[in-house]
Amino acid sequence: MSEKILIIGSTGSVGFEVATKLLHLKLPIKIAVRNPERAKTINLIDAEFVYFEYNKPETFKSAFEDVTKLLVVSPPSYIGIQDNVVNVINSAIENGVKLIVNVSAISAESELDKPIKKIEDHIINSGVDYVILRPNCYMQNFKDLFRDFISQENIITVPANDAKTSFVDIRDVADVSVKALTNDSLKNKVYKLTGKQLLNMHVVAHMFSEGLNREINYQNISKEQFEKTLKSAGWPLSTITGTVQLCSHVKSGGTAVVSNDVENILGREPIKFEQFIRDYAEIWS
Ligand SMILES: NC(=O)c1ccc[n+]([C@@H]2O[C@H](COP(=O)([O-])OP(=O)(O)OC[C@H]3O[C@@H](n4cnc5c(N)ncnc54)[C@H](OP(=O)(O)O)[C@@H]3O)[C@@H](O)[C@H]2O)c1
């Protein structure tokens, strides 16, 4: 029997990076996708694709065929399918999966994110080998979510007051995920994935100004104004809900923690915010 790694969430930001890295390492992977059209647009041509949806148990068995390791990126709490994810975990174990790596979120530590914690707890209590990864806010939010505000209006506008966050680069989260899938020493523990720099939004805006050679300002706004701004910018409701939830967590101080886990696992410092801006600078030009 071949021993493949199944990636659930591979059209998403973290899952895609992990799948790409595993393909480079020539490891046998299967990519679970619910939308074959969307799958065609992602650049993972050497991978084996399998149709999968959390809410369609009939898709589970073929997804787990020949699979012994699973990477599951927890879906955001607001989409309300955590019970389905629990069923997916049960099915994975029934079908022979021996290790589950769960990309969760640092918010699992707070009351705000009980659904994500429920997935973690279910995996831990199931008896399967696991690695739980709790990343802090992604640096890539500034590239994927806030790109237009920065590139068109030179502004970062979020309801975060002066709260600090140790942003983590998704590329580091992916490197840690690959290690978790391929190295037994990480097994059966929970890790916090953060950067080393505790930054508030004034400092972030200053770093963007330096990195892009033009002035980028931070505008602290109310949650209500923020929702209105995102609506008029045409964001989908689900993205607005998730982003507002994330900002509430930042504002409450829940993201102001620094962990050494990335450095300890990778044997190098986490990517710095200045480096992230340099690497993607043309996106905001
Ligand atoms: N943004 C942050 O700063 C941050 C930081 C830490 C943790 N997180 C956590 O990261 C998670 C989101 O990760 P991400 O940014 O990689 O997500 P993402 O880019 O939104 O991707 C979500 C993935 O899940 C798939 N998916 C959604 N519903 C599905 C369903 N019913 N059946 C099968 N697949 C489904 C999507 O497939 P489609 O392509 O078909 O939609 C996509 O591949 C959340 O749990 C969030 O709490 C976020």
Short mmCIF file of C-alpha atoms and ligand atoms in Angstrom, two decimals:
data_model
loop_
_atom_site.label_atom_id
_atom_site.label_comp_id
_atom_site.label_asym_id
_atom_site.label_seq_id
_atom_site.Cartn_x
_atom_site.Cartn_y
_atom_site.Cartn_z
CA MET A 1 0.00 0.00 0.00
CA SER A 2 1.35 3.44 -0.84
CA GLU A 3 1.43 5.99 1.92
CA LYS A 4 0.15 9.32 0.70
CA ILE A 5 -0.39 12.68 2.36
CA LEU A 6 -3.84 14.21 1.84
CA ILE A 7 -4.09 18.00 1.91
CA ILE A 8 -7.53 19.43 2.70
CA GLY A 9 -7.72 23.15 1.94
CA SER A 10 -5.07 23.14 -0.78
CA THR A 11 -6.73 25.88 -2.82
CA GLY A 12 -6.41 28.09 0.27
CA SER A 13 -3.46 30.18 1.33
CA VAL A 14 -1.67 27.78 3.71
CA GLY A 15 -2.72 24.52 2.04
CA PHE A 16 -1.40 25.68 -1.33
CA GLU A 17 2.03 26.57 0.10
CA VAL A 18 2.25 23.21 1.89
CA ALA A 19 1.21 21.25 -1.21
CA THR A 20 3.77 23.12 -3.33
CA LYS A 21 6.57 22.39 -0.86
CA LEU A 22 5.63 18.70 -0.60
CA LEU A 23 5.60 18.39 -4.38
CA HIS A 24 9.08 19.93 -4.56
CA LEU A 25 10.23 17.29 -2.08
CA LYS A 26 8.70 14.67 -4.42
CA LEU A 27 6.54 13.29 -1.63
CA PRO A 28 3.37 11.46 -2.66
CA ILE A 29 0.42 13.78 -2.09
CA LYS A 30 -3.26 13.94 -2.85
CA ILE A 31 -5.04 17.25 -3.13
CA ALA A 32 -8.65 17.38 -1.88
CA VAL A 33 -10.73 19.93 -3.80
CA ARG A 34 -14.43 20.66 -3.86
CA ASN A 35 -14.39 22.72 -7.02
CA PRO A 36 -12.60 21.13 -9.98
CA GLU A 37 -12.75 24.43 -11.92
CA ARG A 38 -10.93 26.25 -9.10
CA ALA A 39 -8.47 23.36 -8.89
CA LYS A 40 -7.48 23.95 -12.52
CA THR A 41 -6.45 27.51 -11.66
CA ILE A 42 -3.94 26.47 -9.01
CA ASN A 43 -0.46 25.64 -10.06
CA LEU A 44 -0.14 22.09 -8.74
CA ILE A 45 -0.18 20.18 -12.00
CA ASP A 46 1.92 17.24 -10.82
CA ALA A 47 -0.46 16.44 -7.98
CA GLU A 48 -3.21 13.82 -7.76
CA PHE A 49 -6.56 15.53 -7.25
CA VAL A 50 -9.55 14.01 -5.48
CA TYR A 51 -13.05 15.45 -5.15
CA PHE A 52 -13.89 16.23 -1.52
CA GLU A 53 -16.38 18.30 0.47
CA TYR A 54 -16.66 18.53 4.25
CA ASN A 55 -20.43 18.31 4.05
CA LYS A 56 -20.51 15.33 1.65
CA PRO A 57 -19.56 12.14 3.54
CA GLU A 58 -19.81 10.19 0.29
CA THR A 59 -16.60 11.96 -0.84
CA PHE A 60 -14.52 10.87 2.18
CA LYS A 61 -13.63 7.24 1.36
CA SER A 62 -11.98 7.86 -2.00
CA ALA A 63 -10.19 10.88 -0.53
CA PHE A 64 -8.57 8.72 2.17
CA GLU A 65 -7.66 5.79 -0.09
CA ASP A 66 -3.89 5.05 0.27
CA VAL A 67 -3.55 7.97 2.70
CA THR A 68 -1.69 7.66 6.02
CA LYS A 69 -1.12 11.35 6.81
CA LEU A 70 -3.58 14.23 6.69
CA LEU A 71 -3.11 17.99 6.72
CA VAL A 72 -6.35 19.73 7.57
CA VAL A 73 -6.58 23.52 7.63
CA SER A 74 -9.48 24.30 9.95
CA PRO A 75 -12.19 26.19 8.10
CA PRO A 76 -12.93 29.61 9.62
CA SER A 77 -15.35 29.45 12.57
CA TYR A 78 -18.01 31.60 10.94
CA ILE A 79 -18.75 29.11 8.16
CA GLY A 80 -20.20 26.77 10.78
CA ILE A 81 -19.13 23.39 9.44
CA GLN A 82 -17.03 22.28 12.40
CA ASP A 83 -19.30 19.27 13.05
CA ASN A 84 -18.62 18.15 9.50
CA VAL A 85 -14.88 18.48 10.09
CA VAL A 86 -15.23 16.23 13.15
CA ASN A 87 -16.87 13.62 10.87
CA VAL A 88 -13.98 14.00 8.43
CA ILE A 89 -11.49 13.33 11.25
CA ASN A 90 -13.44 10.19 12.28
CA SER A 91 -13.53 8.96 8.70
CA ALA A 92 -9.79 9.63 8.25
CA ILE A 93 -8.95 7.48 11.25
CA GLU A 94 -11.37 4.71 10.20
CA ASN A 95 -9.75 4.68 6.78
CA GLY A 96 -6.19 4.25 8.07
CA VAL A 97 -4.82 7.74 8.65
CA LYS A 98 -2.10 7.57 11.33
CA LEU A 99 -1.08 11.24 11.67
CA ILE A 100 -3.19 14.39 11.51
CA VAL A 101 -1.57 17.81 11.23
CA ASN A 102 -4.13 20.50 11.99
CA VAL A 103 -3.50 24.11 11.02
CA SER A 104 -5.69 25.84 13.59
CA ALA A 105 -5.33 29.44 14.82
CA ILE A 106 -3.97 31.25 17.85
CA SER A 107 -7.56 32.32 18.54
CA ALA A 108 -8.26 28.72 19.63
CA GLU A 109 -6.91 29.92 22.99
CA SER A 110 -9.70 32.42 23.41
CA GLU A 111 -13.43 32.16 23.99
CA LEU A 112 -13.84 33.74 20.55
CA ASP A 113 -12.93 30.64 18.65
CA LYS A 114 -14.63 27.67 20.27
CA PRO A 115 -15.38 25.93 16.93
CA ILE A 116 -11.68 25.78 16.04
CA LYS A 117 -10.85 24.50 19.52
CA LYS A 118 -13.51 21.82 19.11
CA ILE A 119 -11.65 20.44 16.08
CA GLU A 120 -8.34 20.48 17.97
CA ASP A 121 -9.86 18.71 20.99
CA HIS A 122 -11.49 16.09 18.82
CA ILE A 123 -8.19 15.26 17.14
CA ILE A 124 -6.27 15.16 20.43
CA ASN A 125 -8.87 12.95 22.13
CA SER A 126 -9.21 10.56 19.18
CA GLY A 127 -5.96 8.72 20.00
CA VAL A 128 -4.42 9.33 16.55
CA ASP A 129 -0.95 10.89 16.36
CA TYR A 130 -1.34 14.63 15.83
CA VAL A 131 0.41 17.96 15.52
CA ILE A 132 -1.66 21.06 16.27
CA LEU A 133 -0.33 24.30 14.82
CA ARG A 134 -1.77 27.59 16.05
CA PRO A 135 -0.57 30.40 13.79
CA ASN A 136 -0.94 34.05 14.71
CA CYS A 137 -2.28 36.58 12.14
CA TYR A 138 -0.73 36.08 8.75
CA MET A 139 1.50 38.76 7.23
CA GLN A 140 -0.10 37.76 3.94
CA ASN A 141 -3.39 39.39 5.04
CA PHE A 142 -1.78 42.67 3.95
CA LYS A 143 -1.18 41.20 0.50
CA ASP A 144 -4.39 39.20 0.05
CA LEU A 145 -7.00 41.21 1.98
CA PHE A 146 -5.68 44.76 2.32
CA ARG A 147 -3.74 45.01 -0.95
CA ASP A 148 -6.08 47.53 -2.63
CA PHE A 149 -6.24 49.83 0.41
CA ILE A 150 -2.45 49.99 0.48
CA SER A 151 -1.78 50.16 -3.26
CA GLN A 152 -4.63 52.52 -4.20
CA GLU A 153 -5.21 54.62 -1.06
CA ASN A 154 -1.89 54.29 0.80
CA ILE A 155 -3.78 53.37 3.92
CA ILE A 156 -4.12 50.54 6.40
CA THR A 157 -7.55 50.91 7.90
CA VAL A 158 -8.48 48.46 10.66
CA PRO A 159 -10.14 48.58 14.09
CA ALA A 160 -7.06 47.63 16.09
CA ASN A 161 -6.25 50.65 18.28
CA ASP A 162 -2.62 50.33 19.39
CA ALA A 163 -2.81 46.57 19.94
CA LYS A 164 0.27 44.56 19.06
CA THR A 165 0.55 41.36 17.00
CA SER A 166 3.45 39.01 16.27
CA PHE A 167 2.50 38.43 12.61
CA VAL A 168 3.72 35.18 11.07
CA ASP A 169 4.57 34.59 7.40
CA ILE A 170 2.50 31.85 5.75
CA ARG A 171 5.72 30.49 4.23
CA ASP A 172 6.94 29.75 7.78
CA VAL A 173 3.61 28.11 8.66
CA ALA A 174 4.00 25.95 5.55
CA ASP A 175 7.60 25.01 6.40
CA VAL A 176 6.53 23.98 9.90
CA SER A 177 3.59 22.01 8.47
CA VAL A 178 5.93 20.12 6.13
CA LYS A 179 8.22 19.31 9.06
CA ALA A 180 5.21 18.16 11.10
CA LEU A 181 4.18 15.82 8.28
CA THR A 182 7.64 14.39 7.75
CA ASN A 183 9.40 14.41 11.13
CA ASP A 184 8.23 12.29 14.05
CA SER A 185 9.85 14.52 16.66
CA LEU A 186 7.00 17.06 16.50
CA LYS A 187 4.27 14.54 17.23
CA ASN A 188 1.51 14.91 19.84
CA LYS A 189 2.14 18.51 20.79
CA VAL A 190 0.50 21.90 20.26
CA TYR A 191 2.67 24.69 18.80
CA LYS A 192 2.17 28.45 18.62
CA LEU A 193 3.44 29.89 15.37
CA THR A 194 4.32 33.57 15.66
CA GLY A 195 6.87 36.02 14.40
CA LYS A 196 9.43 37.47 16.79
CA GLN A 197 8.38 41.11 16.34
CA LEU A 198 5.48 42.50 18.35
CA LEU A 199 4.07 45.21 16.09
CA ASN A 200 1.18 47.64 16.34
CA MET A 201 -0.41 49.05 13.20
CA HIS A 202 1.48 52.38 13.46
CA VAL A 203 4.73 50.45 13.24
CA VAL A 204 3.38 48.25 10.43
CA ALA A 205 2.39 51.37 8.45
CA HIS A 206 5.86 52.85 9.07
CA MET A 207 7.49 49.63 7.81
CA PHE A 208 5.35 49.78 4.66
CA SER A 209 6.33 53.45 4.15
CA GLU A 210 10.04 52.54 4.41
CA GLY A 211 9.69 49.40 2.27
CA LEU A 212 7.60 50.97 -0.49
CA ASN A 213 9.30 54.40 -0.47
CA ARG A 214 6.04 56.29 -0.05
CA GLU A 215 3.89 57.27 2.88
CA ILE A 216 1.44 54.63 4.12
CA ASN A 217 -0.80 55.68 7.02
CA TYR A 218 -2.66 53.75 9.66
CA GLN A 219 -6.25 54.75 10.31
CA ASN A 220 -7.86 53.24 13.39
CA ILE A 221 -11.59 53.00 12.84
CA SER A 222 -14.58 51.57 14.68
CA LYS A 223 -15.78 48.06 13.99
CA GLU A 224 -18.98 49.47 12.45
CA GLN A 225 -17.04 51.82 10.14
CA PHE A 226 -14.76 48.95 9.20
CA GLU A 227 -17.69 46.74 8.21
CA LYS A 228 -19.15 49.59 6.12
CA THR A 229 -15.79 50.22 4.42
CA LEU A 230 -15.34 46.56 3.53
CA LYS A 231 -18.92 46.31 2.25
CA SER A 232 -18.48 49.31 -0.02
CA ALA A 233 -15.16 47.85 -1.21
CA GLY A 234 -17.23 44.88 -2.44
CA TRP A 235 -15.85 42.23 -0.04
CA PRO A 236 -17.98 39.08 0.29
CA LEU A 237 -19.91 38.86 3.58
CA SER A 238 -17.99 35.74 4.69
CA THR A 239 -14.63 37.51 4.28
CA ILE A 240 -15.95 40.56 6.14
CA THR A 241 -17.14 38.36 9.03
CA GLY A 242 -13.79 36.57 9.27
CA THR A 243 -11.74 39.76 9.07
CA VAL A 244 -13.85 41.56 11.69
CA GLN A 245 -13.50 38.55 13.99
CA LEU A 246 -9.73 38.53 13.49
CA CYS A 247 -9.50 42.28 14.26
CA SER A 248 -11.53 41.81 17.47
CA HIS A 249 -9.02 39.23 18.56
CA VAL A 250 -6.14 41.62 17.80
CA LYS A 251 -7.84 44.51 19.63
CA SER A 252 -8.44 42.37 22.71
CA GLY A 253 -4.70 41.66 22.98
CA GLY A 254 -5.07 37.99 22.02
CA THR A 255 -2.42 38.20 19.30
CA ALA A 256 0.22 39.96 21.41
CA VAL A 257 2.21 36.83 22.21
CA VAL A 258 5.64 35.74 21.04
CA SER A 259 6.61 32.08 20.86
CA ASN A 260 9.94 30.46 19.96
CA ASP A 261 8.27 27.46 18.33
CA VAL A 262 8.95 28.47 14.70
CA GLU A 263 12.64 29.02 15.44
CA ASN A 264 12.95 25.83 17.48
CA ILE A 265 11.28 23.74 14.78
CA LEU A 266 12.95 25.25 11.72
CA GLY A 267 16.35 26.03 13.26
CA ARG A 268 16.20 29.56 11.88
CA GLU A 269 14.51 32.84 12.77
CA PRO A 270 10.97 33.40 11.52
CA ILE A 271 10.66 35.67 8.46
CA LYS A 272 10.66 39.33 9.54
CA PHE A 273 7.93 41.77 8.52
CA GLU A 274 10.43 43.92 6.57
CA GLN A 275 11.43 40.84 4.55
CA PHE A 276 7.78 40.04 3.81
CA ILE A 277 7.30 43.59 2.44
CA ARG A 278 10.48 43.33 0.32
CA ASP A 279 9.46 39.95 -1.11
CA TYR A 280 6.04 41.12 -2.27
CA ALA A 281 6.71 44.87 -2.82
CA GLU A 282 5.46 44.94 -6.41
CA ILE A 283 1.99 43.83 -5.26
CA TRP A 284 1.44 47.22 -3.58
CA SER A 285 3.05 49.36 -6.31
N1 LIG B 1 -5.97 35.07 8.20
C1 LIG B 1 -5.21 34.90 9.27
O1 LIG B 1 -4.47 35.79 9.68
C2 LIG B 1 -5.22 33.59 10.01
C3 LIG B 1 -4.25 33.38 10.97
C4 LIG B 1 -4.23 32.17 11.66
C5 LIG B 1 -5.16 31.19 11.35
N2 LIG B 1 -6.11 31.45 10.41
C6 LIG B 1 -7.06 30.37 10.18
O2 LIG B 1 -6.80 29.83 8.91
C7 LIG B 1 -7.96 29.21 8.44
C8 LIG B 1 -8.15 29.62 7.02
O3 LIG B 1 -7.00 29.21 6.32
P1 LIG B 1 -6.65 29.75 4.90
O4 LIG B 1 -6.38 31.22 4.99
O5 LIG B 1 -5.64 28.87 4.28
O6 LIG B 1 -8.08 29.57 4.25
P2 LIG B 1 -8.54 29.94 2.87
O7 LIG B 1 -7.46 30.54 2.07
O8 LIG B 1 -9.85 30.69 3.02
O9 LIG B 1 -8.87 28.48 2.30
C9 LIG B 1 -9.87 27.65 2.83
C10 LIG B 1 -9.76 26.30 2.13
O10 LIG B 1 -10.79 25.43 2.62
C11 LIG B 1 -11.51 24.94 1.51
N3 LIG B 1 -12.90 24.72 1.88
C12 LIG B 1 -13.75 25.62 2.44
N4 LIG B 1 -14.96 25.05 2.63
C13 LIG B 1 -14.86 23.76 2.18
C14 LIG B 1 -15.76 22.65 2.10
N5 LIG B 1 -17.03 22.75 2.50
N6 LIG B 1 -15.29 21.48 1.61
C15 LIG B 1 -14.03 21.37 1.18
N7 LIG B 1 -13.12 22.37 1.23
C16 LIG B 1 -13.54 23.55 1.71
C17 LIG B 1 -11.42 26.03 0.46
O11 LIG B 1 -11.73 25.49 -0.81
P3 LIG B 1 -12.27 26.43 -2.04
O12 LIG B 1 -11.03 26.92 -2.72
O13 LIG B 1 -13.05 25.49 -2.87
O14 LIG B 1 -13.08 27.53 -1.42
C18 LIG B 1 -9.95 26.42 0.63
O15 LIG B 1 -9.09 25.49 0.00
C19 LIG B 1 -9.07 29.61 9.38
O16 LIG B 1 -9.33 28.56 10.28
C20 LIG B 1 -8.50 30.79 10.13
O17 LIG B 1 -9.03 30.87 11.44
C21 LIG B 1 -6.16 32.60 9.72
#
